[in-house]
Short mmCIF file of C-alpha atoms and ligand atoms in Angstrom, two decimals:
data_model
loop_
_atom_site.label_atom_id
_atom_site.label_comp_id
_atom_site.label_asym_id
_atom_site.label_seq_id
_atom_site.Cartn_x
_atom_site.Cartn_y
_atom_site.Cartn_z
CA MET A 1 -7.18 4.67 37.76
CA THR A 2 -4.12 4.95 35.69
CA GLN A 3 -3.45 3.25 32.66
CA ARG A 4 -0.48 1.15 32.73
CA ILE A 5 2.18 1.08 29.84
CA ALA A 6 4.11 -0.90 28.25
CA VAL A 7 7.02 0.72 25.94
CA LEU A 8 8.40 -1.58 23.72
CA GLY A 9 11.18 -0.06 21.78
CA ALA A 10 11.87 2.48 25.28
CA THR A 11 15.42 3.32 24.24
CA GLY A 12 14.48 4.59 21.13
CA SER A 13 13.00 7.86 19.29
CA ILE A 14 9.40 7.14 19.75
CA GLY A 15 10.14 5.76 23.56
CA ASP A 16 11.85 9.25 24.14
CA SER A 17 9.07 11.00 22.74
CA THR A 18 6.68 8.64 24.63
CA LEU A 19 8.14 8.89 28.09
CA ALA A 20 8.41 12.53 28.40
CA ILE A 21 4.36 12.86 27.97
CA LEU A 22 4.53 10.00 30.58
CA ALA A 23 6.76 12.01 32.84
CA ASP A 24 4.33 15.07 32.60
CA HIS A 25 1.39 12.73 33.22
CA PRO A 26 2.12 10.68 36.40
CA GLN A 27 -1.50 10.78 37.88
CA ASP A 28 -3.15 9.30 34.68
CA TYR A 29 -0.22 6.84 33.29
CA THR A 30 1.83 4.36 35.15
CA VAL A 31 5.29 3.00 33.41
CA TYR A 32 4.62 -0.53 33.88
CA ALA A 33 7.43 -2.06 31.68
CA LEU A 34 10.34 -0.94 29.37
CA SER A 35 12.16 -3.10 26.68
CA GLY A 36 15.75 -2.10 25.38
CA TYR A 37 17.69 -3.91 22.52
CA GLN A 38 20.61 -1.98 22.41
CA ARG A 39 21.96 1.14 24.75
CA LEU A 40 21.17 -0.67 27.91
CA ASP A 41 22.66 2.17 30.17
CA LYS A 42 20.22 4.13 28.74
CA LEU A 43 17.59 1.85 29.89
CA PHE A 44 19.02 1.28 32.90
CA ALA A 45 18.40 5.09 33.54
CA LEU A 46 14.96 4.90 32.47
CA CYS A 47 14.53 2.16 35.21
CA GLN A 48 15.79 4.54 38.09
CA GLN A 49 13.79 7.50 36.53
CA PHE A 50 10.21 5.38 36.57
CA LYS A 51 10.59 2.34 38.31
CA PRO A 52 8.84 -0.20 36.22
CA THR A 53 7.86 -3.30 37.39
CA ARG A 54 9.00 -5.34 34.49
CA VAL A 55 11.80 -4.81 31.79
CA CYS A 56 13.05 -6.52 28.91
CA VAL A 57 16.22 -7.27 27.48
CA PRO A 58 18.15 -9.45 24.93
CA THR A 59 18.55 -12.60 26.59
CA LYS A 60 22.46 -12.90 26.94
CA ASP A 61 22.23 -9.69 29.22
CA VAL A 62 19.09 -10.75 31.84
CA ASP A 63 21.40 -11.72 34.62
CA SER A 64 24.12 -8.89 34.17
CA PHE A 65 21.03 -6.43 34.06
CA ALA A 66 19.13 -8.24 36.83
CA GLN A 67 22.19 -8.06 38.80
CA ARG A 68 23.00 -4.02 38.43
CA LEU A 69 19.36 -3.47 38.98
CA SER A 70 19.37 -5.27 42.40
CA ALA A 71 22.56 -3.40 42.88
CA ALA A 72 20.97 0.05 42.95
CA GLY A 73 18.22 -1.32 45.35
CA LEU A 74 15.66 -1.52 42.54
CA SER A 75 13.18 -4.51 42.35
CA ILE A 76 12.03 -5.25 38.72
CA ASP A 77 11.46 -8.33 37.05
CA VAL A 78 13.81 -8.71 34.29
CA VAL A 79 12.78 -10.98 30.95
CA GLY A 80 14.96 -11.44 28.22
CA GLY A 81 14.81 -11.71 24.25
CA LYS A 82 11.47 -12.26 22.35
CA ALA A 83 9.49 -14.40 24.82
CA GLY A 84 10.28 -11.38 26.87
CA LEU A 85 8.80 -9.22 24.77
CA ILE A 86 5.58 -11.36 24.30
CA ASP A 87 5.50 -11.83 28.20
CA ILE A 88 5.08 -8.06 28.66
CA ALA A 89 2.91 -7.64 25.96
CA THR A 90 0.40 -10.05 26.88
CA ASP A 91 0.65 -9.42 30.76
CA VAL A 92 -2.68 -8.81 32.53
CA GLN A 93 -1.39 -6.01 34.08
CA THR A 94 -0.30 -4.20 30.69
CA ASP A 95 -3.06 -1.85 29.65
CA THR A 96 -1.51 -0.57 26.53
CA VAL A 97 1.44 -1.53 24.63
CA VAL A 98 3.48 0.97 23.08
CA ALA A 99 4.86 -0.79 19.73
CA ALA A 100 7.94 0.98 19.15
CA ILE A 101 10.50 -1.64 17.93
CA VAL A 102 11.96 -0.67 14.79
CA GLY A 103 11.14 -3.32 11.84
CA ALA A 104 10.55 -6.94 11.34
CA ALA A 105 11.61 -7.39 15.09
CA GLY A 106 8.84 -5.56 16.34
CA LEU A 107 5.98 -7.96 14.78
CA PRO A 108 5.35 -10.60 17.18
CA SER A 109 5.33 -8.65 20.10
CA THR A 110 2.29 -6.25 18.67
CA LEU A 111 0.44 -9.13 16.81
CA ALA A 112 0.82 -10.98 20.69
CA ALA A 113 -0.75 -7.74 22.31
CA ALA A 114 -3.28 -7.81 19.78
CA ARG A 115 -4.21 -11.33 20.52
CA ALA A 116 -4.40 -10.35 24.01
CA GLY A 117 -7.27 -7.60 23.43
CA LYS A 118 -4.93 -4.98 24.43
CA ARG A 119 -4.82 -1.21 23.40
CA ILE A 120 -1.94 -0.69 21.03
CA LEU A 121 -0.25 2.48 20.20
CA LEU A 122 1.10 1.24 16.93
CA ALA A 123 4.62 3.22 15.57
CA ASN A 124 6.22 -0.22 14.67
CA LYS A 125 4.67 0.44 10.61
CA GLU A 126 6.74 -3.01 9.39
CA ALA A 127 4.54 -5.12 11.76
CA LEU A 128 1.59 -3.51 8.99
CA VAL A 129 3.49 -4.05 6.15
CA MET A 130 4.66 -7.61 6.66
CA ALA A 131 1.32 -8.95 8.21
CA GLY A 132 -1.57 -5.96 7.84
CA GLU A 133 -3.93 -8.76 7.22
CA VAL A 134 -3.40 -11.29 10.33
CA LEU A 135 -2.66 -8.18 12.46
CA ILE A 136 -5.88 -6.23 11.32
CA ARG A 137 -7.89 -9.69 12.18
CA ALA A 138 -6.63 -10.28 15.46
CA VAL A 139 -7.46 -6.92 16.68
CA LYS A 140 -10.80 -7.81 15.64
CA THR A 141 -11.24 -10.96 16.60
CA HIS A 142 -9.56 -9.92 19.99
CA LYS A 143 -11.83 -6.95 20.52
CA ALA A 144 -7.84 -5.14 20.45
CA THR A 145 -7.70 -1.13 20.03
CA LEU A 146 -4.99 -0.45 17.22
CA LEU A 147 -4.51 3.48 17.15
CA PRO A 148 -1.83 4.99 14.92
CA ILE A 149 0.94 7.07 16.24
CA ASP A 150 2.60 7.52 12.73
CA SER A 151 2.07 11.32 12.58
CA GLU A 152 0.03 11.07 8.76
CA HIS A 153 -1.79 7.58 10.24
CA ASN A 154 -3.22 9.66 13.62
CA ALA A 155 -3.58 12.72 11.55
CA ILE A 156 -5.65 10.75 9.08
CA PHE A 157 -7.66 9.14 12.08
CA GLN A 158 -8.47 12.51 13.42
CA CYS A 159 -9.92 13.53 9.98
CA LEU A 160 -12.22 10.73 10.19
CA PRO A 161 -15.83 10.92 11.73
CA ALA A 162 -16.15 8.89 14.96
CA SER A 163 -18.06 5.94 13.22
CA ILE A 164 -15.07 5.37 11.19
CA GLN A 165 -12.64 5.52 13.79
CA GLN A 166 -14.48 3.05 15.63
CA ASP A 167 -14.77 0.57 12.77
CA HIS A 168 -12.87 1.02 9.90
CA ALA A 169 -14.98 -1.26 7.48
CA GLN A 170 -17.67 1.93 7.63
CA ILE A 171 -15.07 3.69 5.25
CA HIS A 172 -16.83 2.25 2.19
CA ASP A 173 -20.62 3.46 3.60
CA VAL A 174 -20.85 6.04 0.81
CA SER A 175 -23.04 8.10 3.21
CA HIS A 176 -19.77 9.13 5.00
CA GLY A 177 -18.26 10.63 1.92
CA VAL A 178 -14.62 9.20 2.10
CA ARG A 179 -13.13 9.65 -1.56
CA LYS A 180 -9.44 9.80 -0.96
CA LEU A 181 -6.35 9.87 1.72
CA TRP A 182 -3.55 12.07 1.13
CA LEU A 183 -0.53 11.26 3.21
CA THR A 184 2.20 13.99 2.95
CA ALA A 185 5.93 13.71 2.92
CA SER A 186 8.28 15.87 3.50
CA GLY A 187 10.63 14.94 1.12
CA GLY A 188 13.69 14.30 3.22
CA PRO A 189 16.90 16.03 2.97
CA PHE A 190 17.55 15.44 -0.84
CA LEU A 191 13.91 16.99 -2.08
CA ASN A 192 16.06 19.53 -3.88
CA GLN A 193 19.35 17.45 -4.59
CA THR A 194 19.64 15.92 -7.88
CA PHE A 195 19.75 11.75 -7.92
CA GLU A 196 23.70 12.00 -8.71
CA GLN A 197 23.87 14.07 -5.53
CA MET A 198 21.79 11.56 -3.60
CA GLN A 199 24.21 8.84 -5.02
CA ARG A 200 27.24 10.30 -3.52
CA ALA A 201 25.87 11.12 0.01
CA SER A 202 26.95 10.18 3.38
CA VAL A 203 25.29 8.23 6.13
CA ALA A 204 26.10 11.59 8.29
CA GLN A 205 23.72 13.26 5.24
CA ALA A 206 21.02 11.16 4.44
CA VAL A 207 19.92 10.41 8.47
CA LYS A 208 19.85 14.57 8.89
CA HIS A 209 16.26 15.02 8.35
CA PRO A 210 15.46 18.39 7.70
CA ASN A 211 12.22 18.82 9.84
CA TRP A 212 12.39 15.26 12.22
CA SER A 213 14.57 13.89 14.76
CA MET A 214 14.13 10.22 14.04
CA GLY A 215 15.82 6.81 14.65
CA GLN A 216 18.38 5.81 11.95
CA LYS A 217 16.66 3.36 9.48
CA ILE A 218 13.58 5.55 9.83
CA SER A 219 16.04 8.46 8.73
CA VAL A 220 17.29 6.32 6.10
CA ASP A 221 14.02 5.17 4.95
CA SER A 222 12.77 9.20 4.55
CA ALA A 223 15.84 9.98 2.60
CA THR A 224 14.73 7.30 -0.10
CA MET A 225 11.36 7.96 0.21
CA MET A 226 10.84 4.11 1.87
CA ASN A 227 9.27 5.67 4.53
CA LYS A 228 6.44 6.95 2.31
CA GLY A 229 6.07 3.72 0.28
CA LEU A 230 5.63 1.77 3.69
CA GLU A 231 3.17 4.46 5.07
CA LEU A 232 1.01 3.53 1.74
CA ILE A 233 0.96 0.14 2.88
CA GLU A 234 0.22 0.74 6.01
CA ALA A 235 -2.74 3.23 5.56
CA CYS A 236 -4.10 0.40 3.40
CA HIS A 237 -4.45 -1.85 6.03
CA LEU A 238 -4.65 0.41 8.73
CA PHE A 239 -7.92 2.13 6.61
CA ASP A 240 -8.58 -0.73 4.71
CA LEU A 241 -8.44 1.16 1.20
CA PRO A 242 -6.74 -0.05 -1.83
CA GLU A 243 -3.55 1.92 -2.76
CA ASP A 244 -5.26 3.72 -5.76
CA LYS A 245 -7.27 5.54 -2.95
CA ILE A 246 -4.12 7.08 -1.39
CA ASN A 247 -2.09 9.82 -2.47
CA VAL A 248 0.72 11.10 -2.08
CA VAL A 249 1.95 14.72 -1.77
CA MET A 250 5.34 16.32 -0.94
CA HIS A 251 4.79 19.17 1.59
CA PRO A 252 8.82 19.85 2.72
CA GLN A 253 7.20 22.11 5.55
CA SER A 254 5.60 19.15 7.52
CA ILE A 255 2.83 21.07 9.10
CA ILE A 256 -0.33 19.45 7.07
CA HIS A 257 0.40 15.60 8.25
CA SER A 258 -1.84 14.17 6.46
CA MET A 259 -5.19 14.60 4.56
CA VAL A 260 -9.07 13.33 3.69
CA GLU A 261 -11.11 13.79 1.18
CA TYR A 262 -14.50 14.11 1.27
CA SER A 263 -16.96 13.70 -2.08
CA ASP A 264 -18.51 17.27 -1.23
CA GLY A 265 -15.38 18.46 -1.93
CA SER A 266 -13.79 19.28 1.59
CA TYR A 267 -10.58 18.51 2.52
CA LEU A 268 -9.88 17.69 6.33
CA ALA A 269 -6.19 18.24 7.00
CA GLN A 270 -4.46 17.99 10.96
CA LEU A 271 -1.99 20.72 11.22
CA GLY A 272 0.47 20.88 14.28
CA SER A 273 4.39 21.37 14.74
CA PRO A 274 6.86 18.27 13.50
CA ASP A 275 6.83 16.82 16.88
CA MET A 276 6.05 12.96 17.53
CA LYS A 277 4.33 14.15 21.10
CA THR A 278 1.52 15.52 19.50
CA PRO A 279 0.41 11.81 17.92
CA ILE A 280 1.35 9.98 20.93
CA ALA A 281 -0.69 12.26 22.97
CA HIS A 282 -3.80 12.03 21.12
CA ALA A 283 -3.52 8.01 20.96
CA LEU A 284 -2.54 7.84 24.81
CA SER A 285 -5.46 10.05 25.64
CA TYR A 286 -7.74 8.82 22.84
CA PRO A 287 -10.71 10.18 23.00
CA ASN A 288 -9.62 12.66 25.00
CA ARG A 289 -7.16 15.29 24.43
CA ILE A 290 -4.15 15.67 27.23
CA ASP A 291 -1.11 18.48 26.64
CA SER A 292 1.49 17.17 25.43
CA GLY A 293 4.19 19.33 25.72
CA SER A 294 4.89 20.11 21.81
CA GLN A 295 5.56 23.70 21.11
CA PRO A 296 2.08 25.17 19.98
CA LEU A 297 2.61 26.09 15.76
CA ASP A 298 3.43 30.20 15.44
CA LEU A 299 1.08 30.21 12.66
CA PHE A 300 2.09 33.75 11.93
CA ALA A 301 6.06 32.70 11.37
CA LEU A 302 4.74 30.32 8.71
CA SER A 303 4.90 32.35 5.54
CA ALA A 304 3.88 29.45 2.82
CA LEU A 305 2.95 25.78 2.59
CA GLU A 306 3.77 24.03 -0.82
CA PHE A 307 2.33 20.66 -2.23
CA ILE A 308 4.52 19.17 -4.77
CA LYS A 309 4.17 15.80 -6.59
CA PRO A 310 6.44 13.29 -6.21
CA ASP A 311 9.23 12.35 -8.37
CA LEU A 312 9.09 8.53 -8.86
CA GLN A 313 12.13 8.34 -10.63
CA LYS A 314 14.38 9.92 -8.19
CA PHE A 315 12.43 8.38 -5.56
CA ALA A 316 11.71 4.63 -6.67
CA CYS A 317 11.05 3.16 -3.61
CA LEU A 318 7.40 4.55 -3.78
CA ARG A 319 6.58 3.01 -7.28
CA LEU A 320 7.82 -0.22 -5.65
CA ALA A 321 5.28 0.30 -2.78
CA ARG A 322 2.63 0.92 -5.09
CA GLN A 323 3.83 -2.19 -7.10
CA ALA A 324 4.00 -4.67 -3.90
CA MET A 325 0.74 -3.54 -2.50
CA GLN A 326 -0.72 -4.64 -5.85
CA ALA A 327 0.60 -7.98 -5.88
CA GLY A 328 -0.11 -9.06 -2.21
CA THR A 329 0.72 -9.50 1.20
CA GLN A 330 3.79 -12.03 -0.13
CA ALA A 331 5.61 -8.86 -2.19
CA THR A 332 5.25 -6.46 1.16
CA ILE A 333 6.91 -8.88 3.31
CA VAL A 334 9.58 -9.32 0.42
CA LEU A 335 10.15 -5.34 0.00
CA ASN A 336 10.13 -4.47 3.48
CA ALA A 337 12.87 -7.66 4.22
CA ALA A 338 15.00 -6.53 1.21
CA ASN A 339 14.83 -2.80 2.39
CA GLU A 340 16.06 -3.76 6.19
CA ILE A 341 18.82 -5.58 4.28
CA ALA A 342 19.88 -2.56 2.07
CA VAL A 343 19.19 0.29 4.78
CA ALA A 344 21.82 -1.53 6.94
CA SER A 345 24.21 -2.30 4.14
CA PHE A 346 24.04 1.54 3.59
CA LEU A 347 24.32 2.79 7.46
CA ASP A 348 27.39 -0.22 7.23
CA GLY A 349 28.73 1.90 4.68
CA GLN A 350 28.42 -1.15 2.03
CA ILE A 351 26.39 0.31 -0.85
CA ARG A 352 25.00 3.70 -1.97
CA LEU A 353 21.88 5.17 -1.44
CA THR A 354 20.45 5.05 -4.22
CA ASP A 355 21.62 1.57 -4.61
CA ILE A 356 18.86 0.92 -2.00
CA ALA A 357 15.82 1.33 -4.46
CA ASP A 358 17.99 -0.82 -6.93
CA ILE A 359 18.32 -4.05 -4.84
CA ASN A 360 14.86 -3.74 -3.08
CA GLU A 361 13.29 -4.09 -6.70
CA ARG A 362 15.82 -7.08 -7.77
CA THR A 363 14.90 -8.66 -4.60
CA LEU A 364 11.01 -7.96 -5.85
CA THR A 365 11.62 -9.72 -9.13
CA GLN A 366 13.50 -12.11 -8.04
CA VAL A 367 12.26 -13.38 -5.02
CA SER A 368 9.33 -15.76 -6.05
CA VAL A 369 6.86 -16.69 -3.30
CA SER A 370 3.35 -17.93 -3.81
CA THR A 371 0.33 -15.59 -2.97
CA LEU A 372 -0.11 -16.11 0.48
CA GLY A 373 -3.90 -17.74 1.53
CA ARG A 374 -6.37 -16.40 4.21
CA ASP A 375 -5.08 -18.73 6.65
CA ALA A 376 -1.24 -17.37 6.41
CA ASP A 377 0.09 -17.37 10.07
CA ILE A 378 2.95 -15.45 11.31
CA ASP A 379 5.25 -18.25 10.73
CA ASP A 380 4.36 -18.18 6.73
CA ILE A 381 5.03 -14.58 7.02
CA LEU A 382 8.73 -14.89 8.96
CA ALA A 383 9.37 -17.94 6.52
CA ILE A 384 9.36 -15.19 3.42
CA ASP A 385 10.98 -12.83 5.29
CA THR A 386 13.90 -15.16 5.95
CA LEU A 387 14.12 -15.96 1.94
CA ALA A 388 13.98 -12.26 1.00
CA ARG A 389 16.26 -11.53 3.43
CA ARG A 390 19.34 -14.42 2.36
CA HIS A 391 18.73 -13.55 -1.32
CA THR A 392 18.73 -9.58 -0.37
CA LYS A 393 22.33 -10.51 1.46
CA MET A 394 23.43 -12.29 -1.77
CA ILE A 395 23.30 -9.31 -3.65
CA VAL A 396 24.44 -7.11 -1.48
CA SER A 397 27.70 -8.99 -1.39
CA LYS A 398 27.92 -9.39 -5.38
CA MET A 399 27.98 -5.73 -5.53
CA ALA A 400 30.03 -4.67 -2.02
P1 LIG B 1 14.86 3.94 17.15
O1 LIG B 1 16.01 2.82 16.03
O2 LIG B 1 15.55 5.15 17.33
O3 LIG B 1 15.00 2.77 18.25
C1 LIG B 1 13.99 1.62 18.16
C2 LIG B 1 14.33 0.80 19.69
O4 LIG B 1 13.68 -0.60 19.10
C3 LIG B 1 14.75 0.79 20.33
O5 LIG B 1 14.51 0.93 21.61
C4 LIG B 1 15.96 -0.45 20.19
O6 LIG B 1 16.32 -0.87 21.28
C5 LIG B 1 14.64 -1.56 19.61
N1 LIG B 1 15.31 -2.58 18.90
C6 LIG B 1 15.88 -2.39 17.84
N2 LIG B 1 16.09 -3.59 17.46
C7 LIG B 1 15.08 -4.60 17.94
C8 LIG B 1 15.26 -6.09 18.30
N3 LIG B 1 16.07 -6.76 17.24
N4 LIG B 1 14.46 -6.72 19.30
C9 LIG B 1 14.18 -5.83 20.12
N5 LIG B 1 13.93 -4.55 20.11
C10 LIG B 1 14.95 -3.64 19.26
O7 LIG B 1 13.69 4.21 16.19
P2 LIG B 1 12.66 4.72 15.76
O8 LIG B 1 13.01 6.15 15.20
O9 LIG B 1 12.04 5.06 17.61
O10 LIG B 1 11.37 3.96 15.40
C11 LIG B 1 10.78 2.89 16.02
C12 LIG B 1 9.31 2.57 15.08
O11 LIG B 1 8.64 3.70 15.02
C13 LIG B 1 9.83 2.51 13.85
O12 LIG B 1 8.87 1.29 13.06
C14 LIG B 1 9.51 3.49 13.03
O13 LIG B 1 9.23 3.23 11.57
C15 LIG B 1 8.22 4.25 13.58
N6 LIG B 1 8.25 5.27 13.53
C16 LIG B 1 9.23 6.32 13.94
C17 LIG B 1 8.89 7.71 14.21
C18 LIG B 1 10.14 8.56 14.63
O14 LIG B 1 9.98 9.99 14.38
N7 LIG B 1 11.28 8.35 14.99
C19 LIG B 1 8.00 8.03 13.91
C20 LIG B 1 6.54 7.22 13.08
C21 LIG B 1 7.32 5.85 13.02
MG1 LIG B 2 5.52 8.79 9.62
#
């Protein structure tokens, strides 16, 4: 039987990589549903190519998109907005949800998929940064399956024994000998540039990643290393470890995608070309393997693999992420919200790249919210998110 897949965020970079794999394996996977928010022409072309049963667009576009589909002879159920995303994520026909929406906008549908007991392929790291405890609890309670496709977390997952893959709490069993996790970071486009050069960076320079081709927000996050900070928080939730058990090492070649350090001195690493199709294919077919269509590694052409200690002064966002993780979920929600506003302001030309860390730090220290209790739910999380966004916008408007 084929796995029926809903790709939420189908018009983005992860959407592209996912659909390229699905197109290669029509016997194993059915594209059941797609969603897109901008670039509806691209979404329309995807509907023509994959003929999904359902599609989600922004609420204001539902009627026009439906007319366009029927004029092209396509009979596809069109739903809209946040409710539409949740409808698709919880649809009884959906087996697997690829959570590839960027930012906080992806949280409600990801959480709904968990509560509906789906198999979730998680790219949307912001969902875990905002709602790690709630999401992980929902996965356990409703027997959902959460498979990371962020390349680092997917690498760590692959380097862990099957018993931990199936039950992350097992990581604390000393017999498994897991000592530390090592997240690798490319360092982005400014690794070998000074802080002053980084300060003058244009948007085009900031989004030009040396190894990976990705959406704009995550590309800026990679340039400030906020991405690694978010990934650190993501790893704490996914693998049930405190932040001091997770190290970050700069590895400019992006060949080793992350590592697990064991008590006997072994380090297990996952290697591959920097191509998101590999972790996505792994998660799609797990526990089996399929051809992802990525280029094999040319080991003979690799002259050296470097490992460098991160400069926390130049990349203050990484320090802020550790600080927020120590402080608790309320702080990671504030940091994520501040960062989404700061990145959008940089892309809009209102602030400099290096202002992002300052703005994030100021929001983190100035917005005071009480510690979230164990019974906190999505409304409490979204209330903190809204409060922090408002505060960050105020900081930006004073700066600009
Ligand atoms: P992208 O900007 O290329 O695509 C984002 C997708 O989300 C698009 O389909 C867009 O239409 C949709 N979207 C945006 N705002 C929305 C909203 N308000 N409501 C509904 N849909 C909305 O981003 P991407 O690079 O594909 O990244 C997606 C997620 O995956 C991010 O969380 C990112 O951190 C994570 N991720 C990406 C990569 C990568 O290589 N691109 C790697 C690891 C993790
Ligand atoms: Mg990553």
